[in-house]
């Protein structure tokens, strides 16, 4: 996954990991599904700023669907 992000292989990221830009107050972040075959709701949120990859380390505070987690 990281190699795909760094290389800019957006086609494969979208197809394999449902990579997309978030909306609303998270509009400057992107989300992808880490391992869709294991758990399609396991997501990673990341940001590319000024051409550099910034992974956001998140503490797991609660679980739920996308709408619940990204309020």
C-alpha positions as a printed NumPy array, in Angstrom:
array([[  0.   ,   0.   ,   0.   ],
       [  2.637,   2.524,   1.008],
       [  4.561,   1.802,  -2.195],
       [  1.409,   2.463,  -4.223],
       [  0.822,   5.776,  -2.441],
       [  4.424,   6.914,  -2.83 ],
       [  4.571,   5.864,  -6.486],
       [  1.3  ,   7.665,  -7.213],
       [ -0.381,   4.517,  -8.565],
       [ -3.868,   5.921,  -7.99 ],
       [ -5.598,   3.49 , -10.354],
       [ -4.483,   0.455,  -8.337],
       [ -5.14 ,   2.232,  -5.014],
       [ -8.718,   2.964,  -6.063],
       [ -9.327,  -0.536,  -7.447],
       [ -7.668,  -2.581,  -4.698],
       [ -8.081,  -0.351,  -1.633],
       [-11.048,   1.96 ,  -2.423],
       [ -8.748,   4.97 ,  -1.999],
       [-10.627,   8.274,  -1.966],
       [-10.547,  11.811,  -0.615],
       [-12.68 ,  12.459,   2.44 ],
       [-15.306,  15.208,   2.605],
       [-16.367,  17.92 ,   5.007],
       [-14.033,  18.736,   7.874],
       [-11.707,  15.903,   6.759],
       [-11.514,  17.076,   3.121],
       [ -7.716,  17.456,   3.243],
       [ -7.293,  13.754,   4.123],
       [ -7.566,  10.53 ,   2.142],
       [ -8.825,   7.128,   3.224],
       [ -8.164,   3.625,   1.997],
       [ -9.243,   0.155,   3.046],
       [ -6.193,  -1.698,   4.348],
       [ -7.18 ,  -5.322,   3.665],
       [-10.569,  -5.722,   2.038],
       [-10.33 ,  -9.531,   2.056],
       [ -9.896,  -9.562,   5.851],
       [-12.113,  -6.69 ,   6.979],
       [-13.534,  -4.185,   4.508],
       [-14.136,  -1.672,   7.308],
       [-10.442,  -1.531,   8.386],
       [ -9.339,   1.868,   7.133],
       [ -6.203,   3.986,   7.074],
       [ -6.406,   7.763,   6.878],
       [ -3.474,   9.587,   5.346],
       [ -2.462,  12.871,   3.834],
       [ -0.012,  13.959,   1.156],
       [  1.107,  17.534,   1.7  ],
       [  3.714,  19.333,  -0.395],
       [  4.552,  16.047,  -2.114],
       [  5.402,  14.295,   1.149],
       [  3.537,  11.416,   2.746],
       [  2.289,  12.02 ,   6.27 ],
       [  0.782,   8.962,   7.941],
       [ -1.55 ,   9.815,  10.765],
       [ -1.235,   7.569,  13.801],
       [ -4.653,   7.263,  15.365],
       [ -5.562,   5.971,  18.797],
       [ -8.548,   3.665,  18.577],
       [-11.192,   5.332,  20.703],
       [-14.345,   3.699,  19.387],
       [-15.546,   1.397,  16.66 ],
       [-18.387,   1.748,  14.225],
       [-19.2  ,   2.326,  10.604],
       [-17.631,   5.062,   8.489],
       [-20.358,   7.604,   9.253],
       [-19.928,   7.076,  12.986],
       [-16.118,   7.191,  12.988],
       [-15.714,  10.213,  10.738],
       [-18.21 ,  12.603,  12.375]])
